[in-house]
């Protein structure tokens, strides 16, 4: 008896149609378009950086990559080099996918997937052409088939090794796999079925979930570190695998603190150098002097040093020397006996005694008076203190950490600081760089503070606009990390629910950007990117730009101005509702993207 195939309900059929997507669903006018992606690319020649939104980029010659590739093959062998470059490409693809999801969270999944090939083209690696593309996130199904034209990786491989018998687009295959895996939530493996380095006219790649390939082991070992780890010194295989077995991107430097402990955040070279010094000195008993401008996080670094030192289970006592009146600094440091002066009704231990067997942090130590400096020097030398009004010496076992936002040698030359005390404190100096020298850390700190204040103030803020990111990356931060923290908190408070933080939410005190920036115009040429206008209230500036003075001998045109203002307000509401996605807002208004972009720029909103 012939069985009747099961029938789907109408709701199930609709769900199936909504979930199953293909390349036919791709809307070239929907975000993120190629133009949207290009607008995230900014060149900052003033400080020698290129940014794609908040990710630092590099512009280097293809032949330089070819030289690196040849060196890896010569030193590691072809299999190990292929594994290493595949995993590097995977991490790059996963990062680009994360960028697209953050910048366009409401983008249609088909367009978000197609942003990967567009980014690959924008970054100069290859020119992709879609043959077939289908996916179903709910069911975990994925199939992609692409032509790759003009692969730079093939060019360099063939220049060095000629035509061979194996595909050579290793990093690009890793990139495609990482990008698709990030969106699907499972490991997607792309495989080259044709390659120019094998004599084909163009490269061709096919992508499927790892569990849907008949022989995934042919490719899986290139995505695991085991293939290259034995030859790479100091490599930890477990540290670079995600829960799904796919490679993970490297995280920011951490110092092994507890889950609830505040810790410095960063990946820049100067930050990493400071972390290295802290790790070296932490196991010792040496006195450490932190130097750096106000707001760079000297106390946080001191707390970190204490937590990773052998004294971690003992007290950490901090004192801001600039906040204590000169007449009270001695009693604060060394304690006071009952009756020592009027009002001393009880005996009280000082900071040295309270920090016994632990760590004492002296912040802004340069502000101490000469008398207090002499008594501090004696306490450091003798390892004993005498309370004010007391007669006995009290031994203390304290590790001293000090901090200063001025150069103590300059203070010595000016006669404001004792030279012998400076040498006593300057056993192991650690200079903490200002935030403008740690620009690579700004995106990490932005995200950290955003998550903190969204939770603290119970706000719904999805992130930052591209303009806000560029403004923060170009700002010099005279207040350093403390100022960035305050700006992000201000932005979280000012932004409307569901609205990303924009420039006018952050800068409301007349701050000026000091770095010029270059971006890409519609033809792909570099052009000057104007600095955002940072004013206390952006609305008067916008009104001034969109309301020209009335011509002589004519009326004020109040009715016309009111109509124009109402229209601009309508455009702004649609733009904000679309999370500052111009293409999406234009569709909602029944306009083309170019029309809405022109009207927003004319009104001073773009």
XYZ file of C-alpha atoms in Angstrom:
606
model
C 0.000 0.000 0.000
C 1.392 3.343 -1.018
C 1.923 5.649 1.919
C 0.634 9.171 1.774
C 3.367 11.700 2.592
C 2.720 13.655 5.775
C 1.002 16.986 5.305
C 2.325 20.151 6.876
C -0.003 22.514 8.649
C -0.277 26.039 7.261
C 1.647 27.460 10.239
C 4.414 24.889 9.852
C 4.638 25.596 6.118
C 4.900 29.345 6.790
C 7.599 28.778 9.403
C 9.511 26.606 6.960
C 9.298 29.261 4.254
C 10.445 31.942 6.693
C 13.380 29.917 8.006
C 14.763 28.494 4.753
C 16.704 31.222 2.941
C 18.693 31.344 -0.262
C 20.703 33.747 -2.377
C 17.415 34.862 -3.960
C 16.491 36.516 -0.635
C 19.495 38.824 -0.816
C 18.443 42.483 -1.168
C 21.217 44.603 -2.665
C 19.638 47.763 -1.247
C 19.355 46.453 2.312
C 22.006 46.935 4.969
C 24.780 46.215 5.184
C 25.510 47.206 1.587
C 28.972 47.470 0.088
C 28.773 51.224 0.708
C 27.759 50.691 4.349
C 30.776 48.448 4.849
C 33.108 50.915 3.128
C 31.889 53.716 5.387
C 33.170 51.821 8.427
C 36.730 52.062 7.064
C 38.652 55.078 8.373
C 42.281 56.067 7.879
C 43.872 58.085 10.696
C 47.274 59.244 9.396
C 47.802 61.425 12.463
C 48.435 58.422 14.703
C 49.249 55.827 12.030
C 46.141 53.663 12.345
C 43.482 52.272 10.042
C 40.139 51.319 11.564
C 37.207 49.239 10.372
C 34.657 50.527 12.849
C 36.426 49.636 16.139
C 38.842 47.045 14.713
C 42.372 48.118 13.844
C 43.381 47.131 10.308
C 46.690 46.848 8.449
C 47.516 47.909 4.891
C 50.440 45.873 3.613
C 51.756 44.636 0.292
C 50.510 41.320 -1.038
C 54.131 40.363 -1.657
C 54.830 40.850 2.059
C 52.170 38.274 2.869
C 53.744 36.062 0.209
C 57.114 36.329 1.957
C 55.537 35.417 5.295
C 53.793 32.463 3.695
C 57.040 31.179 2.157
C 58.862 31.513 5.479
C 56.129 29.555 7.290
C 56.222 26.760 4.718
C 60.037 26.608 4.848
C 60.214 26.555 8.653
C 57.097 24.529 9.559
C 56.387 22.459 6.464
C 53.372 22.740 4.183
C 50.877 20.893 6.391
C 51.720 22.864 9.518
C 51.767 26.174 7.626
C 48.380 25.399 6.076
C 46.889 24.616 9.489
C 48.273 27.827 10.995
C 47.065 30.083 8.165
C 43.646 28.384 8.071
C 43.112 29.117 11.754
C 44.325 32.712 11.388
C 41.801 33.171 8.578
C 39.085 31.556 10.721
C 39.700 34.077 13.501
C 39.561 36.968 10.985
C 36.246 35.725 9.583
C 34.737 35.303 13.048
C 35.776 38.867 13.957
C 34.195 40.310 10.815
C 30.976 38.413 11.549
C 30.933 39.881 15.053
C 31.433 43.363 13.563
C 28.456 42.920 11.206
C 26.213 41.636 14.000
C 27.086 44.561 16.261
C 26.795 47.250 13.598
C 23.616 45.944 11.938
C 21.822 43.852 14.588
C 18.471 44.008 12.765
C 19.870 43.209 9.328
C 18.179 40.456 7.337
C 20.157 37.192 7.809
C 20.627 36.769 4.036
C 22.230 40.221 3.799
C 24.310 39.619 6.908
C 25.691 36.427 5.337
C 26.450 38.231 2.066
C 28.356 40.916 4.002
C 31.126 38.338 4.479
C 32.011 38.072 0.766
C 31.672 41.860 0.462
C 34.110 42.383 3.340
C 36.470 39.863 1.759
C 36.338 41.919 -1.445
C 36.767 45.198 0.439
C 39.832 43.865 2.265
C 41.463 43.003 -1.071
C 41.719 39.239 -0.658
C 39.470 37.959 -3.458
C 36.501 38.856 -5.693
C 33.691 36.400 -4.846
C 30.751 35.479 -7.076
C 27.762 33.571 -5.696
C 26.724 30.381 -7.490
C 24.296 28.987 -4.925
C 23.631 29.909 -1.343
C 21.041 28.381 1.027
C 20.750 28.224 4.780
C 18.280 27.372 7.528
C 19.540 28.535 10.911
C 16.735 26.839 12.863
C 17.468 23.420 11.352
C 21.227 23.948 11.151
C 21.316 23.434 7.365
C 23.846 25.368 5.287
C 25.086 25.119 1.726
C 27.183 27.675 -0.159
C 28.918 27.574 -3.528
C 31.094 30.488 -4.698
C 33.509 31.357 -7.485
C 36.619 33.170 -6.259
C 38.286 35.424 -8.820
C 41.734 37.053 -8.587
C 42.751 35.431 -5.311
C 45.757 37.286 -3.878
C 46.714 34.176 -1.925
C 46.892 32.152 -5.163
C 48.986 34.864 -6.824
C 51.615 34.704 -4.077
C 51.598 30.901 -3.896
C 52.026 30.483 -7.656
C 54.787 33.126 -7.739
C 56.754 31.064 -5.219
C 55.853 27.468 -6.079
C 54.149 27.482 -9.495
C 51.228 25.238 -10.436
C 50.764 22.281 -8.083
C 48.341 19.522 -7.229
C 46.685 20.983 -4.103
C 44.563 24.086 -3.425
C 46.387 27.055 -1.911
C 43.733 29.534 -0.631
C 44.245 28.424 2.951
C 43.649 31.657 4.849
C 40.676 32.571 2.661
C 39.027 29.179 3.245
C 39.547 29.699 6.973
C 37.993 33.173 6.716
C 34.862 31.886 4.961
C 34.523 29.076 7.500
C 34.929 31.427 10.470
C 32.414 33.945 9.141
C 29.723 31.340 8.396
C 30.351 29.448 11.665
C 29.815 32.607 13.709
C 26.355 33.164 12.191
C 25.232 29.541 12.161
C 26.396 28.767 15.702
C 28.081 25.563 14.536
C 31.269 24.693 12.685
C 30.940 25.305 8.929
C 33.703 23.920 6.736
C 34.475 25.336 3.314
C 36.445 23.242 0.847
C 38.162 24.325 -2.369
C 36.901 22.147 -5.205
C 38.902 24.070 -7.831
C 41.912 26.366 -7.465
C 44.021 28.489 -9.788
C 47.146 27.082 -8.166
C 46.026 23.704 -9.578
C 45.545 25.108 -13.085
C 41.854 26.100 -12.911
C 40.693 29.400 -14.425
C 39.114 30.442 -11.101
C 38.831 29.084 -7.595
C 35.600 27.474 -6.427
C 34.611 26.793 -2.825
C 31.777 24.836 -1.278
C 30.637 25.188 2.332
C 28.645 22.772 4.512
C 28.321 22.065 8.247
C 31.100 19.772 9.418
C 28.595 17.059 10.285
C 27.118 17.128 6.764
C 30.361 16.341 4.927
C 30.906 12.654 4.189
C 34.609 12.944 4.993
C 35.067 15.969 7.298
C 38.350 14.602 8.648
C 40.014 15.672 5.382
C 39.626 19.302 6.478
C 38.956 19.209 10.219
C 42.573 18.737 11.230
C 43.496 22.039 9.551
C 41.080 23.829 11.906
C 42.607 22.255 15.031
C 45.908 23.423 16.504
C 47.373 19.929 16.784
C 48.767 20.071 13.252
C 51.063 23.031 13.950
C 51.287 23.125 17.752
C 54.237 20.689 18.111
C 56.414 23.019 16.067
C 55.353 26.315 17.651
C 57.016 27.186 20.936
C 54.777 27.979 23.873
C 51.517 27.165 22.082
C 48.640 25.941 24.260
C 46.180 23.896 22.154
C 43.317 24.093 24.627
C 43.521 27.866 24.850
C 42.583 28.432 21.216
C 39.576 26.121 20.843
C 35.977 27.074 21.403
C 33.351 24.780 22.876
C 32.484 23.616 19.357
C 36.069 22.707 18.549
C 36.554 25.743 16.338
C 39.455 28.167 16.813
C 38.790 31.199 18.970
C 40.059 34.736 18.568
C 42.683 35.849 21.100
C 41.290 37.676 24.113
C 42.579 40.717 25.935
C 45.482 40.360 28.321
C 44.366 39.138 31.744
C 46.342 38.578 34.909
C 44.620 35.592 36.465
C 42.310 37.404 38.878
C 39.118 36.038 40.324
C 35.897 36.226 38.336
C 34.525 39.126 40.415
C 37.771 41.071 40.732
C 38.144 44.264 38.663
C 41.125 43.985 36.390
C 42.909 46.081 33.761
C 41.677 45.524 30.216
C 43.695 45.903 27.035
C 45.628 44.367 24.167
C 47.967 47.207 23.154
C 51.720 46.738 23.299
C 52.243 49.383 26.000
C 49.482 47.862 28.141
C 50.934 44.373 27.683
C 54.389 45.666 28.673
C 52.970 47.073 31.926
C 51.186 43.771 32.642
C 54.436 41.895 32.054
C 56.254 44.103 34.582
C 53.511 43.547 37.162
C 53.751 39.792 36.737
C 57.525 39.924 37.156
C 57.531 41.994 40.342
C 54.395 40.575 42.012
C 56.067 37.501 43.616
C 58.756 39.695 45.228
C 58.634 42.112 48.168
C 60.012 45.069 46.187
C 58.564 48.563 46.475
C 56.841 49.608 43.235
C 56.349 53.150 41.943
C 53.530 53.649 39.409
C 53.816 56.770 37.276
C 51.421 58.180 34.723
C 48.879 60.900 34.109
C 45.739 61.189 36.187
C 43.085 58.676 35.202
C 45.318 55.967 33.676
C 44.347 53.430 36.355
C 47.282 53.433 38.773
C 45.209 52.244 41.730
C 43.609 49.476 39.653
C 47.059 48.250 38.622
C 48.164 48.395 42.269
C 45.161 46.321 43.340
C 45.955 43.852 40.578
C 49.558 43.536 41.722
C 48.376 42.881 45.280
C 45.907 40.186 44.162
C 48.549 38.190 42.271
C 51.196 38.578 44.995
C 51.868 36.259 47.969
C 50.126 38.870 50.170
C 46.801 38.479 48.320
C 45.008 37.097 51.407
C 46.161 39.992 53.601
C 44.827 43.600 53.661
C 45.178 46.077 50.807
C 45.076 49.596 52.301
C 45.041 52.690 50.082
C 45.471 56.321 51.023
C 45.247 59.366 48.788
C 47.972 61.611 50.171
C 46.574 64.672 48.371
C 43.179 64.316 50.078
C 44.526 64.394 53.669
C 45.264 67.774 55.291
C 48.925 68.269 56.175
C 48.104 68.423 59.890
C 46.446 65.005 59.790
C 48.684 63.059 57.396
C 50.986 61.841 60.182
C 48.120 60.475 62.271
C 46.557 58.868 59.188
C 49.788 57.084 58.270
C 51.111 56.145 61.717
C 48.075 56.264 64.027
C 47.375 58.253 67.184
C 47.362 57.530 70.914
C 44.513 58.601 73.134
C 44.987 62.173 74.444
C 47.689 63.041 71.910
C 45.717 66.155 70.942
C 42.302 67.679 71.484
C 39.643 65.337 70.170
C 41.843 62.201 70.316
C 39.522 60.342 72.705
C 40.593 56.847 71.652
C 43.764 55.259 70.349
C 43.628 54.484 66.630
C 45.995 52.500 64.393
C 47.311 54.190 61.254
C 47.398 52.885 57.698
C 50.775 51.190 58.215
C 49.428 49.102 61.098
C 46.191 48.301 59.275
C 48.198 47.038 56.291
C 50.404 44.780 58.443
C 51.505 41.730 56.396
C 49.620 43.187 53.436
C 50.060 46.044 50.962
C 49.961 49.817 51.511
C 49.216 51.959 48.461
C 50.282 55.618 48.667
C 48.516 57.510 45.880
C 49.742 60.963 44.775
C 52.774 60.600 47.035
C 54.358 63.749 45.568
C 51.786 65.883 47.407
C 53.261 65.030 50.855
C 54.864 67.877 52.773
C 58.599 67.814 53.483
C 57.960 66.919 57.149
C 55.686 64.023 56.195
C 58.231 62.857 53.627
C 60.934 62.625 56.289
C 58.727 60.556 58.614
C 57.655 58.288 55.747
C 61.301 57.708 54.827
C 62.150 56.674 58.387
C 59.187 54.253 58.487
C 60.304 52.659 55.222
C 63.898 52.320 56.409
C 63.260 51.084 59.942
C 60.090 49.090 59.235
C 58.664 50.520 62.457
C 56.182 53.317 63.203
C 55.395 55.479 66.230
C 51.867 56.674 66.814
C 51.316 60.373 67.328
C 51.599 60.951 71.062
C 53.033 57.451 71.591
C 56.366 56.357 73.061
C 56.870 52.854 71.659
C 57.981 51.644 68.239
C 55.566 49.288 66.508
C 57.112 46.899 63.965
C 55.208 46.633 60.672
C 55.586 44.204 57.787
C 54.188 46.136 54.850
C 54.817 46.127 51.131
C 54.610 49.694 49.837
C 53.229 50.632 46.436
C 53.328 54.324 45.521
C 51.882 56.332 42.651
C 52.537 59.782 41.247
C 51.094 61.730 38.338
C 54.182 63.957 38.193
C 57.830 63.072 37.564
C 59.488 62.718 40.987
C 62.894 63.582 39.522
C 61.505 66.924 38.373
C 60.057 67.422 41.854
C 63.487 66.676 43.373
C 65.155 69.211 41.086
C 62.517 71.777 42.046
C 63.194 71.137 45.750
C 59.697 69.846 46.476
C 60.561 66.190 47.056
C 63.324 64.481 49.009
C 65.836 62.738 46.804
C 66.489 59.950 49.324
C 62.765 59.182 49.541
C 62.518 59.174 45.752
C 65.258 56.523 45.570
C 63.577 54.530 48.341
C 60.267 54.451 46.406
C 61.736 54.057 42.925
C 62.942 50.470 43.396
C 60.796 49.076 40.574
C 59.181 51.819 38.450
C 56.220 51.022 36.174
C 55.106 53.755 33.769
C 51.454 53.497 32.735
C 50.730 55.021 29.295
C 47.935 57.541 28.671
C 44.886 56.329 26.778
C 45.851 58.226 23.608
C 48.877 55.895 23.388
C 46.610 52.860 23.912
C 44.072 53.437 21.126
C 43.886 49.707 20.405
C 42.379 49.289 23.876
C 39.600 51.858 23.386
C 37.104 49.448 21.721
C 37.567 46.901 24.521
C 37.092 49.537 27.201
C 34.044 50.967 25.427
C 32.351 47.580 25.386
C 33.325 46.876 29.010
C 31.937 50.181 30.306
C 28.826 49.877 28.118
C 27.941 46.515 29.630
C 28.629 47.796 33.145
C 26.433 50.895 32.916
C 23.651 49.251 30.926
C 23.302 46.813 33.834
C 23.780 49.491 36.519
C 21.227 51.952 35.124
C 18.849 49.310 33.707
C 18.947 50.779 30.202
C 18.426 49.213 26.772
C 21.333 50.475 24.671
C 22.384 48.230 21.758
C 25.804 49.807 21.212
C 27.477 52.733 19.473
C 26.924 54.301 16.063
C 29.802 54.285 13.588
C 30.159 58.058 14.071
C 30.469 57.637 17.835
C 33.097 54.926 17.463
C 35.154 57.060 15.080
C 34.849 60.088 17.364
C 36.075 58.134 20.393
C 38.970 56.655 18.427
C 40.034 60.144 17.304
C 39.682 61.866 20.688
C 42.816 62.477 22.791
C 41.240 61.795 26.220
C 42.995 64.287 28.508
C 41.184 62.543 31.375
C 42.327 59.117 30.147
C 40.358 55.986 31.118
C 38.378 57.862 33.764
C 37.121 60.262 31.078
C 36.203 57.421 28.697
C 34.319 55.737 31.533
C 32.384 58.921 32.239
C 31.619 59.501 28.541
C 30.198 56.003 28.104
C 28.080 56.336 31.258
C 26.798 59.678 29.993
C 25.954 58.101 26.640
C 24.041 55.256 28.291
C 21.973 57.782 30.255
C 21.351 60.148 27.326
C 20.419 57.593 24.649
C 16.762 56.761 24.190
C 15.709 53.134 24.888
C 16.771 50.983 21.948
C 18.789 53.833 20.416
C 22.556 53.393 19.924
C 24.890 55.924 21.513
C 25.748 58.734 19.074
C 28.243 61.589 19.162
C 25.851 64.113 20.700
C 25.138 61.700 23.570
C 28.837 61.521 24.465
C 30.386 64.945 23.930
C 28.474 67.777 25.525
C 31.211 70.085 26.767
C 32.840 71.595 23.655
C 35.544 68.923 23.250
C 37.570 69.002 20.024
C 38.961 66.142 17.954
C 42.634 66.626 17.125
C 43.260 63.855 14.573
C 42.398 64.151 10.897
C 40.823 61.118 9.279
C 40.397 59.777 5.759
C 37.650 57.526 4.446
C 36.430 56.017 1.184
C 34.081 57.888 -1.135
C 31.609 56.284 -3.541
C 34.349 55.760 -6.159
C 36.686 54.041 -3.700
C 39.062 57.016 -3.426
C 40.355 58.334 -0.121
C 38.645 61.535 0.978
C 38.807 63.746 4.061
C 36.320 62.725 6.770
C 35.067 65.812 8.614
C 35.354 65.717 12.372
C 31.994 65.449 14.154
C 30.859 68.736 15.664
C 31.167 68.289 19.426
C 28.940 70.862 21.126
C 26.979 71.121 24.328
C 23.641 70.908 22.468
C 23.608 69.574 18.900
C 20.132 70.851 18.095
C 20.962 74.604 17.739
C 23.829 73.717 15.407
C 21.574 71.592 13.242
C 18.873 74.267 13.210
C 21.432 76.903 12.248
C 22.664 74.809 9.322
C 19.225 74.010 7.963
C 17.630 77.484 8.456
C 19.262 80.062 6.125
C 18.556 83.720 6.799
C 15.489 85.177 5.085
C 16.129 87.147 1.912
C 15.875 90.933 2.178
C 12.449 92.378 1.497
C 10.682 89.020 2.000
C 8.744 87.462 4.845
C 10.278 85.256 7.454
C 8.992 82.117 5.801
C 7.939 80.762 9.184
C 5.414 78.390 7.645
C 7.971 76.953 5.213
C 10.595 76.605 7.955
C 8.113 74.844 10.223
C 7.205 72.419 7.446
C 10.889 71.698 6.728
C 11.557 71.153 10.423
C 8.610 68.758 10.690
C 9.834 66.814 7.657
C 13.348 66.600 9.062
C 11.970 65.401 12.399
C 10.050 62.680 10.551
C 13.222 61.569 8.770
C 15.144 61.585 12.056
C 12.534 59.451 13.843
C 12.598 56.879 11.047
C 16.408 56.911 11.047
C 16.568 56.390 14.832
C 13.870 53.689 14.696
C 16.012 51.877 12.098
C 18.999 52.043 14.486
C 20.696 54.627 12.221
C 20.493 52.295 9.218
C 19.858 54.691 6.317
C 18.763 52.010 3.836
C 16.234 50.495 6.237
C 14.837 53.916 7.188
C 14.528 54.861 3.508
C 12.447 51.745 2.799
C 10.148 52.589 5.717
C 9.662 56.121 4.339
C 9.203 55.004 0.738
C 12.387 56.765 -0.387
C 15.595 55.583 -2.008
C 18.686 55.388 0.160
C 20.334 58.217 -1.810
C 17.292 60.483 -1.320
C 17.167 59.966 2.443
C 20.944 60.294 2.830
C 20.840 63.612 0.960
C 18.026 64.970 3.136
C 19.692 63.853 6.363
C 22.972 65.487 5.311
C 21.182 68.670 4.269
C 19.545 68.747 7.712
C 22.881 68.233 9.469
C 22.076 64.759 10.789
C 24.758 62.954 8.762
